[in-house]
Amino acid sequence: YIADWSNHRVQKYLRNSSFGQTVAGQATGSYNTTSSFLYYPGDVAVDWNSNVYVADTFNNRIQLWTNGSSAGMTVAGTGSIGNGSNELARPYALTRDPNTGTLYISDTFNNRVMSYLSGALSGSIVAGGLGSGINNTQLSSPF
């Protein structure tokens, strides 16, 4: 699974294949703010059911694309840039704990890493969030 940044999509490649399949976003490379589009996807995580979690970076949200779906569902962020516990600002990277379903998101422009429990409407700061800096309590544009 590859976050195809400038084509605004996620591609799935099977082993020994040179042809990708679009599993999130539009195969045409179009971008938009609606649920069937992505806008500069920064990262992707995949669960054991082949559901795809996408850091939809310029839409300031994390989208879940269930296996075979033609549109995503926002599971973190609001789609608008912000610094509240339910908002994200250019989330570039994410990972998902396979045991708990918790998402860990690099909230890059907020200089923090957020955790979102499965099904939660807002997240918690797990690192940074005290402005950009070099102190042990700060991060600077984390990926």
PDB file of C-alpha atoms in Angstrom:
ATOM      1  CA  TYR A   1       0.000   0.000   0.000  1.00  0.00           C
ATOM      2  CA  ILE A   2       1.446   3.331  -1.072  1.00  0.00           C
ATOM      3  CA  ALA A   3       0.251   6.849  -0.303  1.00  0.00           C
ATOM      4  CA  ASP A   4       0.574   8.363  -3.785  1.00  0.00           C
ATOM      5  CA  TRP A   5       0.989  11.976  -2.601  1.00  0.00           C
ATOM      6  CA  SER A   6       0.732  14.042  -5.790  1.00  0.00           C
ATOM      7  CA  ASN A   7      -1.883  11.771  -7.378  1.00  0.00           C
ATOM      8  CA  HIS A   8      -4.140  12.126  -4.296  1.00  0.00           C
ATOM      9  CA  ARG A   9      -4.773   8.390  -3.927  1.00  0.00           C
ATOM     10  CA  VAL A  10      -3.627   5.179  -2.240  1.00  0.00           C
ATOM     11  CA  GLN A  11      -2.364   2.394  -4.469  1.00  0.00           C
ATOM     12  CA  LYS A  12      -2.246  -1.299  -3.609  1.00  0.00           C
ATOM     13  CA  TYR A  13       0.390  -3.428  -5.310  1.00  0.00           C
ATOM     14  CA  LEU A  14       0.337  -7.199  -5.192  1.00  0.00           C
ATOM     15  CA  ARG A  15       3.611  -9.088  -4.930  1.00  0.00           C
ATOM     16  CA  ASN A  16       5.359  -9.536  -8.296  1.00  0.00           C
ATOM     17  CA  SER A  17       2.982  -7.090  -9.979  1.00  0.00           C
ATOM     18  CA  SER A  18       3.905  -3.754 -11.521  1.00  0.00           C
ATOM     19  CA  PHE A  19       0.287  -2.583 -11.727  1.00  0.00           C
ATOM     20  CA  GLY A  20      -1.355  -0.817  -8.819  1.00  0.00           C
ATOM     21  CA  GLN A  21      -5.004  -0.714  -7.860  1.00  0.00           C
ATOM     22  CA  THR A  22      -6.537   2.459  -6.404  1.00  0.00           C
ATOM     23  CA  VAL A  23      -8.037   1.585  -2.998  1.00  0.00           C
ATOM     24  CA  ALA A  24      -8.604   5.144  -1.698  1.00  0.00           C
ATOM     25  CA  GLY A  25      -9.104   8.405  -3.537  1.00  0.00           C
ATOM     26  CA  GLN A  26      -9.711   8.713  -7.259  1.00  0.00           C
ATOM     27  CA  ALA A  27      -7.790   6.764  -9.905  1.00  0.00           C
ATOM     28  CA  THR A  28      -7.748   9.963 -12.002  1.00  0.00           C
ATOM     29  CA  GLY A  29      -5.656  11.852  -9.442  1.00  0.00           C
ATOM     30  CA  SER A  30      -8.393  14.399  -8.753  1.00  0.00           C
ATOM     31  CA  TYR A  31      -8.617  15.952  -5.288  1.00  0.00           C
ATOM     32  CA  ASN A  32     -11.468  17.464  -3.302  1.00  0.00           C
ATOM     33  CA  THR A  33     -12.814  17.737   0.243  1.00  0.00           C
ATOM     34  CA  THR A  34     -15.670  15.247  -0.180  1.00  0.00           C
ATOM     35  CA  SER A  35     -15.507  11.726   1.256  1.00  0.00           C
ATOM     36  CA  SER A  36     -14.637   9.970  -2.008  1.00  0.00           C
ATOM     37  CA  PHE A  37     -11.527  12.112  -2.557  1.00  0.00           C
ATOM     38  CA  LEU A  38      -8.175  12.642  -0.884  1.00  0.00           C
ATOM     39  CA  TYR A  39      -6.001  15.759  -0.886  1.00  0.00           C
ATOM     40  CA  TYR A  40      -2.302  14.919  -0.578  1.00  0.00           C
ATOM     41  CA  PRO A  41      -2.382  11.662   1.398  1.00  0.00           C
ATOM     42  CA  GLY A  42       0.713  11.505   3.588  1.00  0.00           C
ATOM     43  CA  ASP A  43       0.592   8.000   5.019  1.00  0.00           C
ATOM     44  CA  VAL A  44      -1.449   4.826   5.163  1.00  0.00           C
ATOM     45  CA  ALA A  45      -2.072   2.041   7.684  1.00  0.00           C
ATOM     46  CA  VAL A  46      -3.889  -1.192   6.892  1.00  0.00           C
ATOM     47  CA  ASP A  47      -5.712  -3.491   9.320  1.00  0.00           C
ATOM     48  CA  TRP A  48      -6.138  -7.270   9.112  1.00  0.00           C
ATOM     49  CA  ASN A  49      -9.407  -6.847   7.139  1.00  0.00           C
ATOM     50  CA  SER A  50      -7.586  -4.775   4.489  1.00  0.00           C
ATOM     51  CA  ASN A  51      -9.346  -1.608   5.644  1.00  0.00           C
ATOM     52  CA  VAL A  52      -7.197   1.415   4.841  1.00  0.00           C
ATOM     53  CA  TYR A  53      -6.581   4.342   7.212  1.00  0.00           C
ATOM     54  CA  VAL A  54      -5.273   7.397   5.360  1.00  0.00           C
ATOM     55  CA  ALA A  55      -3.630  10.563   6.649  1.00  0.00           C
ATOM     56  CA  ASP A  56      -5.567  12.899   4.334  1.00  0.00           C
ATOM     57  CA  THR A  57      -3.045  15.641   4.980  1.00  0.00           C
ATOM     58  CA  PHE A  58      -4.424  18.738   3.256  1.00  0.00           C
ATOM     59  CA  ASN A  59      -8.000  17.846   4.259  1.00  0.00           C
ATOM     60  CA  ASN A  60      -6.826  17.792   7.911  1.00  0.00           C
ATOM     61  CA  ARG A  61      -8.427  14.447   8.685  1.00  0.00           C
ATOM     62  CA  ILE A  62      -7.873  10.710   8.908  1.00  0.00           C
ATOM     63  CA  GLN A  63     -10.076   8.720   6.557  1.00  0.00           C
ATOM     64  CA  LEU A  64     -11.055   5.067   6.922  1.00  0.00           C
ATOM     65  CA  TRP A  65     -11.724   3.326   3.632  1.00  0.00           C
ATOM     66  CA  THR A  66     -13.282  -0.051   4.337  1.00  0.00           C
ATOM     67  CA  ASN A  67     -12.177  -2.833   2.022  1.00  0.00           C
ATOM     68  CA  GLY A  68     -13.849  -2.350  -1.364  1.00  0.00           C
ATOM     69  CA  SER A  69     -15.537   0.973  -0.552  1.00  0.00           C
ATOM     70  CA  SER A  70     -15.686   3.920  -2.941  1.00  0.00           C
ATOM     71  CA  ALA A  71     -15.619   6.585  -0.212  1.00  0.00           C
ATOM     72  CA  GLY A  72     -13.906   7.156   3.082  1.00  0.00           C
ATOM     73  CA  MET A  73     -15.271   7.946   6.520  1.00  0.00           C
ATOM     74  CA  THR A  74     -13.613  10.529   8.760  1.00  0.00           C
ATOM     75  CA  VAL A  75     -12.345   8.873  11.953  1.00  0.00           C
ATOM     76  CA  ALA A  76     -10.124  11.705  13.246  1.00  0.00           C
ATOM     77  CA  GLY A  77     -10.113  15.434  12.611  1.00  0.00           C
ATOM     78  CA  THR A  78     -12.924  17.572  11.296  1.00  0.00           C
ATOM     79  CA  GLY A  79     -11.725  18.393   7.802  1.00  0.00           C
ATOM     80  CA  SER A  80     -10.832  21.927   8.898  1.00  0.00           C
ATOM     81  CA  ILE A  81      -7.450  22.939  10.239  1.00  0.00           C
ATOM     82  CA  GLY A  82      -7.449  23.497  13.999  1.00  0.00           C
ATOM     83  CA  ASN A  83      -5.755  22.740  17.304  1.00  0.00           C
ATOM     84  CA  GLY A  84      -8.622  21.421  19.447  1.00  0.00           C
ATOM     85  CA  SER A  85      -8.670  17.840  20.733  1.00  0.00           C
ATOM     86  CA  ASN A  86     -10.959  16.886  17.832  1.00  0.00           C
ATOM     87  CA  GLU A  87      -8.983  18.810  15.192  1.00  0.00           C
ATOM     88  CA  LEU A  88      -5.817  18.201  13.206  1.00  0.00           C
ATOM     89  CA  ALA A  89      -3.447  20.459  11.274  1.00  0.00           C
ATOM     90  CA  ARG A  90      -1.718  18.742   8.353  1.00  0.00           C
ATOM     91  CA  PRO A  91      -1.534  15.172   9.686  1.00  0.00           C
ATOM     92  CA  TYR A  92       1.296  13.584   7.705  1.00  0.00           C
ATOM     93  CA  ALA A  93       1.766  10.167   9.295  1.00  0.00           C
ATOM     94  CA  LEU A  94      -0.136   7.593  11.316  1.00  0.00           C
ATOM     95  CA  THR A  95       0.108   4.138  12.757  1.00  0.00           C
ATOM     96  CA  ARG A  96      -2.547   1.853  14.193  1.00  0.00           C
ATOM     97  CA  ASP A  97      -2.177  -0.449  17.186  1.00  0.00           C
ATOM     98  CA  PRO A  98      -3.450  -3.814  15.881  1.00  0.00           C
ATOM     99  CA  ASN A  99      -4.518  -4.949  19.371  1.00  0.00           C
ATOM    100  CA  THR A 100      -6.527  -1.912  20.481  1.00  0.00           C
ATOM    101  CA  GLY A 101      -7.313  -0.123  17.212  1.00  0.00           C
ATOM    102  CA  THR A 102      -5.850   3.093  18.638  1.00  0.00           C
ATOM    103  CA  LEU A 103      -4.575   5.502  15.987  1.00  0.00           C
ATOM    104  CA  TYR A 104      -1.374   7.481  16.616  1.00  0.00           C
ATOM    105  CA  ILE A 105      -1.220  10.538  14.373  1.00  0.00           C
ATOM    106  CA  SER A 106       1.567  13.020  13.715  1.00  0.00           C
ATOM    107  CA  ASP A 107      -0.350  16.287  13.891  1.00  0.00           C
ATOM    108  CA  THR A 108       2.451  18.097  12.122  1.00  0.00           C
ATOM    109  CA  PHE A 109       1.422  21.769  12.121  1.00  0.00           C
ATOM    110  CA  ASN A 110       0.310  21.480  15.777  1.00  0.00           C
ATOM    111  CA  ASN A 111       3.744  20.059  16.706  1.00  0.00           C
ATOM    112  CA  ARG A 112       2.214  17.097  18.501  1.00  0.00           C
ATOM    113  CA  VAL A 113       1.372  13.409  18.286  1.00  0.00           C
ATOM    114  CA  MET A 114      -2.252  12.532  19.007  1.00  0.00           C
ATOM    115  CA  SER A 115      -3.862   9.231  19.975  1.00  0.00           C
ATOM    116  CA  TYR A 116      -7.441   8.428  19.033  1.00  0.00           C
ATOM    117  CA  LEU A 117      -9.081   5.414  20.644  1.00  0.00           C
ATOM    118  CA  SER A 118     -11.179   3.332  18.281  1.00  0.00           C
ATOM    119  CA  GLY A 119     -14.504   5.125  17.763  1.00  0.00           C
ATOM    120  CA  ALA A 120     -13.460   8.266  19.678  1.00  0.00           C
ATOM    121  CA  LEU A 121     -14.565  11.694  18.448  1.00  0.00           C
ATOM    122  CA  SER A 122     -11.534  13.441  19.916  1.00  0.00           C
ATOM    123  CA  GLY A 123      -7.977  12.518  20.739  1.00  0.00           C
ATOM    124  CA  SER A 124      -5.358  12.984  23.424  1.00  0.00           C
ATOM    125  CA  ILE A 125      -1.901  14.477  23.140  1.00  0.00           C
ATOM    126  CA  VAL A 126       0.774  11.838  23.727  1.00  0.00           C
ATOM    127  CA  ALA A 127       3.825  13.945  22.785  1.00  0.00           C
ATOM    128  CA  GLY A 128       4.545  17.606  22.116  1.00  0.00           C
ATOM    129  CA  GLY A 129       1.748  20.129  21.796  1.00  0.00           C
ATOM    130  CA  LEU A 130       3.583  22.875  23.662  1.00  0.00           C
ATOM    131  CA  GLY A 131       4.615  24.854  20.606  1.00  0.00           C
ATOM    132  CA  SER A 132       7.476  24.191  18.238  1.00  0.00           C
ATOM    133  CA  GLY A 133      10.854  23.859  19.918  1.00  0.00           C
ATOM    134  CA  ILE A 134      13.827  21.789  20.952  1.00  0.00           C
ATOM    135  CA  ASN A 135      12.947  21.259  24.636  1.00  0.00           C
ATOM    136  CA  ASN A 136      12.230  17.707  25.806  1.00  0.00           C
ATOM    137  CA  THR A 137       8.511  18.549  26.004  1.00  0.00           C
ATOM    138  CA  GLN A 138       8.319  19.963  22.474  1.00  0.00           C
ATOM    139  CA  LEU A 139       8.312  18.719  18.897  1.00  0.00           C
ATOM    140  CA  SER A 140       8.894  20.598  15.676  1.00  0.00           C
ATOM    141  CA  SER A 141       6.759  19.487  12.711  1.00  0.00           C
ATOM    142  CA  PRO A 142       6.735  15.766  13.591  1.00  0.00           C
ATOM    143  CA  PHE A 143       6.280  13.125  10.917  1.00  0.00           C
TER     144      PHE A 143
END
